[in-house]
JSON list of C-alpha atoms and ligand atoms in Angstrom, two decimals:
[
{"chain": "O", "resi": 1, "resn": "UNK", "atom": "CA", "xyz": [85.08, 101.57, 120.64]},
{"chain": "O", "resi": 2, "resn": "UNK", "atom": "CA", "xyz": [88.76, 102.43, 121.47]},
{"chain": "O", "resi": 3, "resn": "UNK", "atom": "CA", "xyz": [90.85, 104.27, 118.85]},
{"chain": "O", "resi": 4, "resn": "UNK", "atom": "CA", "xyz": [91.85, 101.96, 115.78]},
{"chain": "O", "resi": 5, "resn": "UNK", "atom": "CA", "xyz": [95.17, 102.35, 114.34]},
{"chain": "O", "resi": 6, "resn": "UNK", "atom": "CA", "xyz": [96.01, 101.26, 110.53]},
{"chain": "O", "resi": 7, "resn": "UNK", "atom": "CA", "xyz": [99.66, 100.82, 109.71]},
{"chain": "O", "resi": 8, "resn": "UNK", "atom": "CA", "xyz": [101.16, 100.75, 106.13]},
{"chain": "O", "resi": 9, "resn": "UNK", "atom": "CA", "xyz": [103.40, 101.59, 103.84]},
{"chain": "O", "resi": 10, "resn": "UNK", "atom": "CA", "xyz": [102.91, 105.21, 102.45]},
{"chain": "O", "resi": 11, "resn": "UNK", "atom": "CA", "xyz": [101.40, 105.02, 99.04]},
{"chain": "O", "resi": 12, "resn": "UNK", "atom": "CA", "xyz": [97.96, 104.89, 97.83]},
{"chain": "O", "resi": 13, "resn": "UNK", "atom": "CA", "xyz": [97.97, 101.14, 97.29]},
{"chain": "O", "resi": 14, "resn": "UNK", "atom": "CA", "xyz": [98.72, 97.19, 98.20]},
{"chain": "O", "resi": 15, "resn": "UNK", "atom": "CA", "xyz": [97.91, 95.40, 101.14]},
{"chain": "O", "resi": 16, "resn": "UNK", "atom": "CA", "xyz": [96.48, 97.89, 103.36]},
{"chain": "O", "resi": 17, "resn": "UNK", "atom": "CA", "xyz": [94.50, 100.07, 100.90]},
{"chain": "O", "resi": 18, "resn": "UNK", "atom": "CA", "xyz": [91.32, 97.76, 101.11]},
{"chain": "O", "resi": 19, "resn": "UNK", "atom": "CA", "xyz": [90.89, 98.35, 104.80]},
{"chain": "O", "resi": 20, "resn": "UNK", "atom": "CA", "xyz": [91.89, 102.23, 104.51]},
{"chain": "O", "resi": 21, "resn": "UNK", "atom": "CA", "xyz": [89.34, 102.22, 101.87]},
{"chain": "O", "resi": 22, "resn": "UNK", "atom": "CA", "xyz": [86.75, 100.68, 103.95]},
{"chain": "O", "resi": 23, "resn": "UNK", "atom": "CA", "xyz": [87.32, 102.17, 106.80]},
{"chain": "O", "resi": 24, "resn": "UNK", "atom": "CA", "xyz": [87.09, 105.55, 105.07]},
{"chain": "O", "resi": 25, "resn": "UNK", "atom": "CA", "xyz": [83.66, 104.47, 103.09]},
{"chain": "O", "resi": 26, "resn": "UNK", "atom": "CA", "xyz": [81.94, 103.13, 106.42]},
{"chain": "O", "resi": 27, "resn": "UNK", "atom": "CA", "xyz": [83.06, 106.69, 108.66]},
{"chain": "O", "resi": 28, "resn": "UNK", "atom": "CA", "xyz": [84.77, 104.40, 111.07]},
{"chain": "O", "resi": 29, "resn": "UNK", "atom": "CA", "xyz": [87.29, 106.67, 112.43]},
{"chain": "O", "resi": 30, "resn": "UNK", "atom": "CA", "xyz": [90.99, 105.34, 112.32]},
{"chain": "O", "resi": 31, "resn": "UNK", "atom": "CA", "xyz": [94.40, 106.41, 112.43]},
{"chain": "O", "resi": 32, "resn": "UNK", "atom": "CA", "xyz": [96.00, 106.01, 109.47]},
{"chain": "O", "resi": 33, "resn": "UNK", "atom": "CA", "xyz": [99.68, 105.77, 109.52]},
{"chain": "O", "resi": 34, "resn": "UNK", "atom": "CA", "xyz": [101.54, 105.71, 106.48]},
{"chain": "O", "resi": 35, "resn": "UNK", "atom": "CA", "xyz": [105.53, 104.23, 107.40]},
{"chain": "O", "resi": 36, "resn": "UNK", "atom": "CA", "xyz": [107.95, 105.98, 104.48]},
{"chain": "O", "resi": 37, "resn": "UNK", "atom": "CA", "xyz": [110.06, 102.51, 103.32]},
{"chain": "O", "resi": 38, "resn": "UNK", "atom": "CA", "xyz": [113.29, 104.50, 104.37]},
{"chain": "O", "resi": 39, "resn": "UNK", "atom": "CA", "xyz": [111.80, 103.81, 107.82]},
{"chain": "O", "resi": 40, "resn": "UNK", "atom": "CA", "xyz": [111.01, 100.88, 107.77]},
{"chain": "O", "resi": 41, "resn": "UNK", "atom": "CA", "xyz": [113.73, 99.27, 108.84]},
{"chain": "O", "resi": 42, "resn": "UNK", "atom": "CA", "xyz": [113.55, 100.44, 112.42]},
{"chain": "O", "resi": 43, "resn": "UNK", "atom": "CA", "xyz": [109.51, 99.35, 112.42]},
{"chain": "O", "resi": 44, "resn": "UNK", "atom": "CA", "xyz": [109.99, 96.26, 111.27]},
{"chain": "O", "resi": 45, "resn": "UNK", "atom": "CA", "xyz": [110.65, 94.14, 114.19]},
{"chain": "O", "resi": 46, "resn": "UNK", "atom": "CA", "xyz": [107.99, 95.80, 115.67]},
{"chain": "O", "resi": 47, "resn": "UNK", "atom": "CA", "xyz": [105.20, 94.30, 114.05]},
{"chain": "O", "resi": 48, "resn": "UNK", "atom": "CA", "xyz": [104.14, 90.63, 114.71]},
{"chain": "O", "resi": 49, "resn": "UNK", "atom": "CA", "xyz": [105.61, 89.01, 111.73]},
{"chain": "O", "resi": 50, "resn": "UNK", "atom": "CA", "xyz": [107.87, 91.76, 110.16]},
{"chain": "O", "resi": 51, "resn": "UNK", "atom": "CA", "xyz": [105.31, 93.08, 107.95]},
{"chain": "O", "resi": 52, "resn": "UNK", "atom": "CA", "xyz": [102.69, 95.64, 107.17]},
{"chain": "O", "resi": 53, "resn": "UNK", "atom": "CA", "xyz": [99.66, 96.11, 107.42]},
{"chain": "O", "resi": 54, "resn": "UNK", "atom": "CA", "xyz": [98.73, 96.07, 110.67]},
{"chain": "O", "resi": 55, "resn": "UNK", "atom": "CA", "xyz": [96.05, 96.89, 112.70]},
{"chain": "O", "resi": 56, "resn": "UNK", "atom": "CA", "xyz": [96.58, 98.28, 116.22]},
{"chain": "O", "resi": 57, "resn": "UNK", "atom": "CA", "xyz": [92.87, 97.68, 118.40]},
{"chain": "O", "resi": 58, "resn": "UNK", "atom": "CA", "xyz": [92.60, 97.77, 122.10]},
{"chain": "O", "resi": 59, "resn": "UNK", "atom": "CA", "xyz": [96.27, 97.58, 122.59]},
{"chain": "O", "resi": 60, "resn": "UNK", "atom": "CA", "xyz": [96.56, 95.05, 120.33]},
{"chain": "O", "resi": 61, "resn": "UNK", "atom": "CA", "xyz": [98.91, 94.71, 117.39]},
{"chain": "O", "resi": 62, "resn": "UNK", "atom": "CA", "xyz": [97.15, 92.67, 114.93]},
{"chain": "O", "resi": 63, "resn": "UNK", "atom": "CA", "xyz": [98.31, 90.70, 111.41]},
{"chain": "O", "resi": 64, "resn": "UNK", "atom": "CA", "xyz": [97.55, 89.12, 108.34]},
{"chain": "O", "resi": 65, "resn": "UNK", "atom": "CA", "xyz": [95.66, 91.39, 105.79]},
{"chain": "O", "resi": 66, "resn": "UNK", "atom": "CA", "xyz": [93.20, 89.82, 104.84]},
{"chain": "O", "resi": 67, "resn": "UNK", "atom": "CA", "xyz": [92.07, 89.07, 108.84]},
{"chain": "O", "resi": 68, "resn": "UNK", "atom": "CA", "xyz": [92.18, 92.79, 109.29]},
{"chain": "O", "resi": 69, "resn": "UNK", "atom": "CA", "xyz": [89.60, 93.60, 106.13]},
{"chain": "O", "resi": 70, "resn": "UNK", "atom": "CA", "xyz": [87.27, 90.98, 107.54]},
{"chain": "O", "resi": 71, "resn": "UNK", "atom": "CA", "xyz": [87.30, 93.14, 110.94]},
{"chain": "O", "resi": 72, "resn": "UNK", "atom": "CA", "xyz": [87.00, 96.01, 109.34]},
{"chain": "O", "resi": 73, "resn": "UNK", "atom": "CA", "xyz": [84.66, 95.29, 106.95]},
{"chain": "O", "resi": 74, "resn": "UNK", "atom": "CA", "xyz": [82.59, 94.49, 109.27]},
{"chain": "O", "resi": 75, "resn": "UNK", "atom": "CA", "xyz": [82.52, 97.41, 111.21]},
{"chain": "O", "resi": 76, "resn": "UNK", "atom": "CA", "xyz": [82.13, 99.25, 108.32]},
{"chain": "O", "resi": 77, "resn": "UNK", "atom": "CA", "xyz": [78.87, 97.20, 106.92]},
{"chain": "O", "resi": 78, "resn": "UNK", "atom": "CA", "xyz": [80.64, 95.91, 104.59]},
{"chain": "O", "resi": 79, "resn": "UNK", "atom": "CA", "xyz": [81.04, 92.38, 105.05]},
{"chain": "O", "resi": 80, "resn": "UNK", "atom": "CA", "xyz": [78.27, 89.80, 104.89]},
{"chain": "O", "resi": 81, "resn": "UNK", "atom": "CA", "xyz": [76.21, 88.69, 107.90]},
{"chain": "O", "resi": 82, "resn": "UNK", "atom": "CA", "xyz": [75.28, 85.21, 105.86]},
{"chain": "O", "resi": 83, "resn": "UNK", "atom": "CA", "xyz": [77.56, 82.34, 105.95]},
{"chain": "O", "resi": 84, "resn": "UNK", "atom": "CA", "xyz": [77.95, 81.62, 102.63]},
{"chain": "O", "resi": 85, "resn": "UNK", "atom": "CA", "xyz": [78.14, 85.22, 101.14]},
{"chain": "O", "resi": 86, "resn": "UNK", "atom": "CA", "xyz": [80.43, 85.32, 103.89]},
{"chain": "O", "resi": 87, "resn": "UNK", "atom": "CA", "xyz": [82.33, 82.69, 102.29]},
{"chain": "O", "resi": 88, "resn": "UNK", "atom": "CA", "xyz": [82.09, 84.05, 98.49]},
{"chain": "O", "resi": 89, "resn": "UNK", "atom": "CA", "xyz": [84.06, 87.17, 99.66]},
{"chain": "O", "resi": 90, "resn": "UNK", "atom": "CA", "xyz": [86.54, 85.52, 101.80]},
{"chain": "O", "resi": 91, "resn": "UNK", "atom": "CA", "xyz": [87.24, 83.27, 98.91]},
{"chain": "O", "resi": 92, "resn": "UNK", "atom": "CA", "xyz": [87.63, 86.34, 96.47]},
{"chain": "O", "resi": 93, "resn": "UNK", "atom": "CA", "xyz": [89.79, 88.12, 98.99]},
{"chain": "O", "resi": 94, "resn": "UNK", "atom": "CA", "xyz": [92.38, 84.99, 99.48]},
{"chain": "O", "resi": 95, "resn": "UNK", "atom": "CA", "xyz": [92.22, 84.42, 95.81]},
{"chain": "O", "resi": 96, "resn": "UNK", "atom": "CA", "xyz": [93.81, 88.11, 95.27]},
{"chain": "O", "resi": 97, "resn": "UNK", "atom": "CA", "xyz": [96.03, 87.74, 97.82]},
{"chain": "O", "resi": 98, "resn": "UNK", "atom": "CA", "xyz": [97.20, 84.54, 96.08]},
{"chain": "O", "resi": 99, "resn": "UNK", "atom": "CA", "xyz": [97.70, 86.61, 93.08]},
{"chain": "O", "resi": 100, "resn": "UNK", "atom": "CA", "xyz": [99.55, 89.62, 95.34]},
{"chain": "O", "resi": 101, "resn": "UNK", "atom": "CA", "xyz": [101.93, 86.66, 96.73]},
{"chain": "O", "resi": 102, "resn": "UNK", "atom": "CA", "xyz": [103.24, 85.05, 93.69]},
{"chain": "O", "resi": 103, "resn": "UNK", "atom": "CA", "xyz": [103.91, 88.76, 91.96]},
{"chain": "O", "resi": 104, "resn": "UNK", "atom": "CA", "xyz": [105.54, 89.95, 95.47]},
{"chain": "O", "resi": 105, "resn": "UNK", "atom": "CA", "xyz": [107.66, 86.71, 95.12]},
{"chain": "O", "resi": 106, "resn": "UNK", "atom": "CA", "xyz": [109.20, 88.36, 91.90]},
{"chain": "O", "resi": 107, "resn": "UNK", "atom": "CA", "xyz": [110.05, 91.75, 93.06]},
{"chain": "O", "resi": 108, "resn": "UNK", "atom": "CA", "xyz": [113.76, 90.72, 94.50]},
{"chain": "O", "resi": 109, "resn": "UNK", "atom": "CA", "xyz": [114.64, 88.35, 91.92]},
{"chain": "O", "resi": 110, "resn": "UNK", "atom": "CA", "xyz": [117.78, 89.16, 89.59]},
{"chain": "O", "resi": 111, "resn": "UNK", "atom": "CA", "xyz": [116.71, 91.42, 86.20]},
{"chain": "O", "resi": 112, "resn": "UNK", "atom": "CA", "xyz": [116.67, 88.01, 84.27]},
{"chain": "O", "resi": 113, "resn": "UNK", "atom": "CA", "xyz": [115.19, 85.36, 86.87]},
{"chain": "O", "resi": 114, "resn": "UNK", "atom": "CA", "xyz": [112.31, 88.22, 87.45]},
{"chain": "O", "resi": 115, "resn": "UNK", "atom": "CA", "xyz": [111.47, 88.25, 83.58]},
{"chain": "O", "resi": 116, "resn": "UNK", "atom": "CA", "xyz": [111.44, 84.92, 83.31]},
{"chain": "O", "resi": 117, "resn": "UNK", "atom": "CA", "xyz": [109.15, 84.43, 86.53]},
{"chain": "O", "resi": 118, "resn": "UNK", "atom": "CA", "xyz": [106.96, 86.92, 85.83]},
{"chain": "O", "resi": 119, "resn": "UNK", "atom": "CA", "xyz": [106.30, 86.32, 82.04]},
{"chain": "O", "resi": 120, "resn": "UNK", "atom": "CA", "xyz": [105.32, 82.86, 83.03]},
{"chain": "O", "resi": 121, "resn": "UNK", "atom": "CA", "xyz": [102.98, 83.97, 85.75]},
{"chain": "O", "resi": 122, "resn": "UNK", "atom": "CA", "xyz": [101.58, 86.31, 82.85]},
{"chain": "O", "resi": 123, "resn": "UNK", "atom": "CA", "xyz": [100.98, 83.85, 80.65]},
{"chain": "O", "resi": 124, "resn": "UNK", "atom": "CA", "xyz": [99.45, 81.05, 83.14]},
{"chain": "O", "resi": 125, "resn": "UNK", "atom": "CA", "xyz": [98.63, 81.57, 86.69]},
{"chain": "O", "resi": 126, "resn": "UNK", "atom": "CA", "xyz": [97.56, 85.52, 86.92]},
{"chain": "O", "resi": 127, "resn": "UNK", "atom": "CA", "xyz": [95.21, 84.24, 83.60]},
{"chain": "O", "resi": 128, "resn": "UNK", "atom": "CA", "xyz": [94.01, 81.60, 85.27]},
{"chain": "O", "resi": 129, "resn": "UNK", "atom": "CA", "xyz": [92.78, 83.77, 88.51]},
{"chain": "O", "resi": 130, "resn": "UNK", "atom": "CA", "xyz": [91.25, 86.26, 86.53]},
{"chain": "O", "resi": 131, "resn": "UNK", "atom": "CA", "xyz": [89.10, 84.30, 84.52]},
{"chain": "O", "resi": 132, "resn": "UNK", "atom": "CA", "xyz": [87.87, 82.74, 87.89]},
{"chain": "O", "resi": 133, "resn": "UNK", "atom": "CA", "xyz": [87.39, 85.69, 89.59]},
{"chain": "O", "resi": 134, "resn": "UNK", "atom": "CA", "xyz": [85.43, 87.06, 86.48]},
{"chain": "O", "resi": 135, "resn": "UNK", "atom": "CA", "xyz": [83.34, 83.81, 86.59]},
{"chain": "O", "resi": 136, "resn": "UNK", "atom": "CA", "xyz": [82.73, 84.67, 90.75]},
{"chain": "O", "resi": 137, "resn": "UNK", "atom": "CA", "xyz": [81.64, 87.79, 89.50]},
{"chain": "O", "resi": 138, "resn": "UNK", "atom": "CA", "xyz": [79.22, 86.77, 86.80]},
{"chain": "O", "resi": 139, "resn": "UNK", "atom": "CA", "xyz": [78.18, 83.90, 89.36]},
{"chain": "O", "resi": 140, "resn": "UNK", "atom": "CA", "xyz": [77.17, 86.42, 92.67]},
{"chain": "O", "resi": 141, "resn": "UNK", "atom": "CA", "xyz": [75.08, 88.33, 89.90]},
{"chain": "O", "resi": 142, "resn": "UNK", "atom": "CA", "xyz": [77.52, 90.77, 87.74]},
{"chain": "O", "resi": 143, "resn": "UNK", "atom": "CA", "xyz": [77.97, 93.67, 89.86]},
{"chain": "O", "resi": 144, "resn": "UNK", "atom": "CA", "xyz": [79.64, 92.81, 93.25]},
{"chain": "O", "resi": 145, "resn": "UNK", "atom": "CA", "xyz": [81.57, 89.83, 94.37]},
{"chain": "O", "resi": 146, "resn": "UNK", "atom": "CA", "xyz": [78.99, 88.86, 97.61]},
{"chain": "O", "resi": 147, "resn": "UNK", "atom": "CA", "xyz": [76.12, 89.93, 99.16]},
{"chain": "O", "resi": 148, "resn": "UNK", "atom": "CA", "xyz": [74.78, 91.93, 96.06]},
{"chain": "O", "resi": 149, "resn": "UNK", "atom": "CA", "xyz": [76.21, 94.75, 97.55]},
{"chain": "O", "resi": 150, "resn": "UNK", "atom": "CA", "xyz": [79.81, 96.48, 98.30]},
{"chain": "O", "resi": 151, "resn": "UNK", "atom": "CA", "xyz": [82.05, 94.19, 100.84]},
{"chain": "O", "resi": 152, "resn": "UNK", "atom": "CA", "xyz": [85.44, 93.91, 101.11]},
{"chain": "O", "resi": 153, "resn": "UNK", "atom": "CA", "xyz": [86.13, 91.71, 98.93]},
{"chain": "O", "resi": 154, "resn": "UNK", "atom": "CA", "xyz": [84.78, 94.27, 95.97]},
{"chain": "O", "resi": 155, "resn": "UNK", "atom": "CA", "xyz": [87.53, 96.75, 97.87]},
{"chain": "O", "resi": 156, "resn": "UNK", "atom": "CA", "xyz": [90.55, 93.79, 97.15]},
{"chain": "O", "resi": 157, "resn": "UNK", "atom": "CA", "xyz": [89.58, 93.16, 93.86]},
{"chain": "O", "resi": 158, "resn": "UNK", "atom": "CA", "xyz": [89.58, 97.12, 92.87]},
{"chain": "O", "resi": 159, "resn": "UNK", "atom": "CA", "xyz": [93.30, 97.57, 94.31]},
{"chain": "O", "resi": 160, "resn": "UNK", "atom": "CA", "xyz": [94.23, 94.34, 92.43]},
{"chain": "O", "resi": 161, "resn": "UNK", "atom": "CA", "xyz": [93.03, 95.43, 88.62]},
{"chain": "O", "resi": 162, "resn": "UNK", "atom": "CA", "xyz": [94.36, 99.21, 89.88]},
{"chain": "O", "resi": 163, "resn": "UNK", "atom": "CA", "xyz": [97.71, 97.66, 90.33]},
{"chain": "O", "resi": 164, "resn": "UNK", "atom": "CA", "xyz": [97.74, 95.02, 87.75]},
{"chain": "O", "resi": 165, "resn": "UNK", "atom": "CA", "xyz": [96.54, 98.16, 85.15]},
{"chain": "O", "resi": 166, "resn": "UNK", "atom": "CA", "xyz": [98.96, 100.35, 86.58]},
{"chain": "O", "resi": 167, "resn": "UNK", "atom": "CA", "xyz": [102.03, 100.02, 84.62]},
{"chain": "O", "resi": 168, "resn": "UNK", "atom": "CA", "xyz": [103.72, 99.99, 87.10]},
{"chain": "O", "resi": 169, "resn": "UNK", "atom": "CA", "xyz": [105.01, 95.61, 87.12]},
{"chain": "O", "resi": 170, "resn": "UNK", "atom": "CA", "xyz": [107.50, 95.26, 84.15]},
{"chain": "O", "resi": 171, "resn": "UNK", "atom": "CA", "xyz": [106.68, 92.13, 82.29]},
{"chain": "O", "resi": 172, "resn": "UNK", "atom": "CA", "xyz": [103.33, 92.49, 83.02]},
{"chain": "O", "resi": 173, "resn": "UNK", "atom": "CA", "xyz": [101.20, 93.80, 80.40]},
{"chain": "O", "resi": 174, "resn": "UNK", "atom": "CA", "xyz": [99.26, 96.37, 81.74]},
{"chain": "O", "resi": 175, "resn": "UNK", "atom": "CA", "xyz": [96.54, 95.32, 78.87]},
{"chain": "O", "resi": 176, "resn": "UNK", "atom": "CA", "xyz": [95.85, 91.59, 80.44]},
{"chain": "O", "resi": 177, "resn": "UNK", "atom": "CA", "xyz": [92.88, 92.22, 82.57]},
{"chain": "O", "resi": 178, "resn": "UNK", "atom": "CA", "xyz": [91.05, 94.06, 80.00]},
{"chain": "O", "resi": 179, "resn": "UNK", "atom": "CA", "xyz": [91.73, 91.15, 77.46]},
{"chain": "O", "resi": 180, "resn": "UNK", "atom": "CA", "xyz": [91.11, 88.19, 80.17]},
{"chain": "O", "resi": 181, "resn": "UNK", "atom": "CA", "xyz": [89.00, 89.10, 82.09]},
{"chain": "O", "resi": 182, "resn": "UNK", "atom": "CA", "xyz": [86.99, 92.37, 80.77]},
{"chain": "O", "resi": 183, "resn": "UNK", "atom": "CA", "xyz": [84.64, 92.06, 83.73]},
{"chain": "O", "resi": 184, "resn": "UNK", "atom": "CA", "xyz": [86.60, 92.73, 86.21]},
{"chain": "O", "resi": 185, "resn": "UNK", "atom": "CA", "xyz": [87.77, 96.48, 84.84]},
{"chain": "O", "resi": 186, "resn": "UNK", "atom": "CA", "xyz": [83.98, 97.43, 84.53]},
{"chain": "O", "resi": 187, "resn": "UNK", "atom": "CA", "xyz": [83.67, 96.06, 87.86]},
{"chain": "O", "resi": 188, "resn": "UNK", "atom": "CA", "xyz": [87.13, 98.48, 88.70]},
{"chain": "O", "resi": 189, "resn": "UNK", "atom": "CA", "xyz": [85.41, 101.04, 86.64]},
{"chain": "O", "resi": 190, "resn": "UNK", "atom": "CA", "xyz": [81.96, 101.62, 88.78]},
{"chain": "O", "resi": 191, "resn": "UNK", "atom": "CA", "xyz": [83.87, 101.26, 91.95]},
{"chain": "O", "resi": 192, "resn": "UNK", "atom": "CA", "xyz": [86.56, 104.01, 90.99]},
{"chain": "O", "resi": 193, "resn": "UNK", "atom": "CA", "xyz": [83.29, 106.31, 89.73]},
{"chain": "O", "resi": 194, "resn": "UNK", "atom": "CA", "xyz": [81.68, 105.78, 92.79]},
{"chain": "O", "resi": 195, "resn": "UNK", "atom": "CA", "xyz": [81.41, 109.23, 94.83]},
{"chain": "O", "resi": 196, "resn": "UNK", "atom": "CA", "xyz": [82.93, 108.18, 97.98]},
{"chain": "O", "resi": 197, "resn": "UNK", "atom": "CA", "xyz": [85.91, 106.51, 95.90]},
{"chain": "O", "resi": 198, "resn": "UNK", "atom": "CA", "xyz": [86.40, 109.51, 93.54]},
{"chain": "O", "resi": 199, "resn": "UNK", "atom": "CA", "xyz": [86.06, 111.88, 96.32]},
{"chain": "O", "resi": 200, "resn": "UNK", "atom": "CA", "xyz": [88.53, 109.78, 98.63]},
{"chain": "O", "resi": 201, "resn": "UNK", "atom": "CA", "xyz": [91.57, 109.68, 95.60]},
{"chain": "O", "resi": 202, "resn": "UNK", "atom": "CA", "xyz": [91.07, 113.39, 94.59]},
{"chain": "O", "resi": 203, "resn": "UNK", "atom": "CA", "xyz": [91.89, 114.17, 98.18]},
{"chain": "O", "resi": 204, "resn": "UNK", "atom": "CA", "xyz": [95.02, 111.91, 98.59]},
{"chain": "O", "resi": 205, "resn": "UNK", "atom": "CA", "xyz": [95.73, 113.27, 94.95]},
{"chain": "O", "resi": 206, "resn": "UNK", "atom": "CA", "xyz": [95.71, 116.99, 96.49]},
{"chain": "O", "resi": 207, "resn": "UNK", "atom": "CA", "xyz": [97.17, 116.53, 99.55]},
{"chain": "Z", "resi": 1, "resn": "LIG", "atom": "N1", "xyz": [100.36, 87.66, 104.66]},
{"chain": "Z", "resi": 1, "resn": "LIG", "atom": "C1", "xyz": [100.66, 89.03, 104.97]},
{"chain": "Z", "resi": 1, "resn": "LIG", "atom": "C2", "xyz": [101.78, 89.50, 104.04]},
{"chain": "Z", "resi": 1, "resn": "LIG", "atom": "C3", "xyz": [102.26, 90.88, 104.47]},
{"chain": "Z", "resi": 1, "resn": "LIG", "atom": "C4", "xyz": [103.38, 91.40, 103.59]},
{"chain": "Z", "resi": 1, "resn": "LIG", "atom": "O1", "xyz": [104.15, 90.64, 102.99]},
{"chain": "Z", "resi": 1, "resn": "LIG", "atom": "N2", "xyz": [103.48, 92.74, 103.53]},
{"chain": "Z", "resi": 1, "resn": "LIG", "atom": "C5", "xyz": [104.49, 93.38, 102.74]},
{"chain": "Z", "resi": 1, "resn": "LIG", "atom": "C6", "xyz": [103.92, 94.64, 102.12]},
{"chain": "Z", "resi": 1, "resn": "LIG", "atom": "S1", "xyz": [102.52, 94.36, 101.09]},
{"chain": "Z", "resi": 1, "resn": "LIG", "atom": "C7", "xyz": [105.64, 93.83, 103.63]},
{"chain": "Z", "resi": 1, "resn": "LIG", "atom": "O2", "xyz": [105.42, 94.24, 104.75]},
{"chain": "Z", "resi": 1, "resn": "LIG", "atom": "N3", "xyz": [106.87, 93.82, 103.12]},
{"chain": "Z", "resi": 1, "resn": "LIG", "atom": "C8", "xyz": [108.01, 94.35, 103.80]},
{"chain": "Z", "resi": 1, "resn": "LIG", "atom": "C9", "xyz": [109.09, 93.38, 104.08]},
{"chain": "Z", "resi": 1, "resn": "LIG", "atom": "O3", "xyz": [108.88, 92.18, 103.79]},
{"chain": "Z", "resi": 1, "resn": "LIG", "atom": "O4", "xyz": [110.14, 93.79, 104.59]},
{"chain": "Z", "resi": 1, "resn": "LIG", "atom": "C10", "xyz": [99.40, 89.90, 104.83]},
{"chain": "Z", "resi": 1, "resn": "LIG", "atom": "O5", "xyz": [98.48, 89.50, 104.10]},
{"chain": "Z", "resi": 1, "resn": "LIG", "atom": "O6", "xyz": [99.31, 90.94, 105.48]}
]
């Protein structure tokens, strides 16, 4: 297999940790390249639609998130053969990214306009998708979204409660997916714990 290239931004989180993180937990070598956001400007309107990640495969420059943790994933083993377990994670994975959209939507607003936006999406929609992704949870048997094993869509879901319980997205209590959806942070919880996890952050955290 030719030499796979992950591009994002350079901090241990959003769009492109999933794949990093799978890639690293299924020993599929990659190089990951982390772009600083003072350089971004000059990389920008190099990638397909002005955005990161990307995946670079065969001479290929390749989009869309969500696309690249399917590939991935599956070269990792961890994505599901079956159709419809298939379907179950892709579901889960869209649903964050849903969730990653409307927040991202916020981010430029005016100090005001972003309060307002983002205590409504706080009080309704980001609710709303937790309690259903707790329910997919509870429905594919407790543990892991799919499969009844680690897929990608397990990896999505652990950078979305990381972020969400980060702190880090005023007017966002950092306390609302441990009261909605209490689930999903012992789901966070044995993924963080997990060796290969653990072991992967207390590099990044040394380096
Ligand atoms: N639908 C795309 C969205 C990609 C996206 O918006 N990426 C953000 C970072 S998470 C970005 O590159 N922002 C920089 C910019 O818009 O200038 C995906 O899922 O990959």
């Amino acid at each position: 297999m030719s030499k796979l290239t992950l591009r994002y931004f350079d901090f241990d989180g959003g769009r492109g940790e999933p794949a990093r993180l799978a890639l690293h937990i299924g020993k599929v070598p990659f190089e990951d390249v982390r772009i600083g956001m003072k350089d971004w400007p000059q990389h920008r309107d190099q990638t397909p639609f002005q955005a990161l990640p990307t995946l670079e495969v065969e001479g290929r420059v390749i989009a869309q998130s969500n696309s690249i943790n399917r590939y991935v994933g599956k070269l990792a083993g961890l994505y599901p053969q079956d159709n419809l377990q298939a379907l179950l994670c892709d579901e889960v994975m869209d649903a964050a990214e849903d969730v990653g959209t409307r927040i991202g939507g916020t981010i430029d607003l005016p100090a005001d306009a972003k309060k307002k936006a983002r205590e409504e999406l706080a009080a309704g929609r980001i609710p709303r998708y937790l309690e259903q992704l707790q329910l997919r949870l509870q429905a594919a048997g407790g543990e892991y979204f799919a499969d009844r094993r680690l897929t990608v869509a397990d990896l999505k879901i652990f950078q979305l409660v990381r972020w969400l319980r980060s702190g880090a997205l005023d007017h966002i209590p950092k306390d609302l997916v441990d009261r909605v959806a209490p689930l999903l942070v012992q789901h966070f919880e044995r993924l963080a714990n997990r060796p290969e996890i653990a072991q992967y952050y207390a590099r990044r955290k040394a380096a």
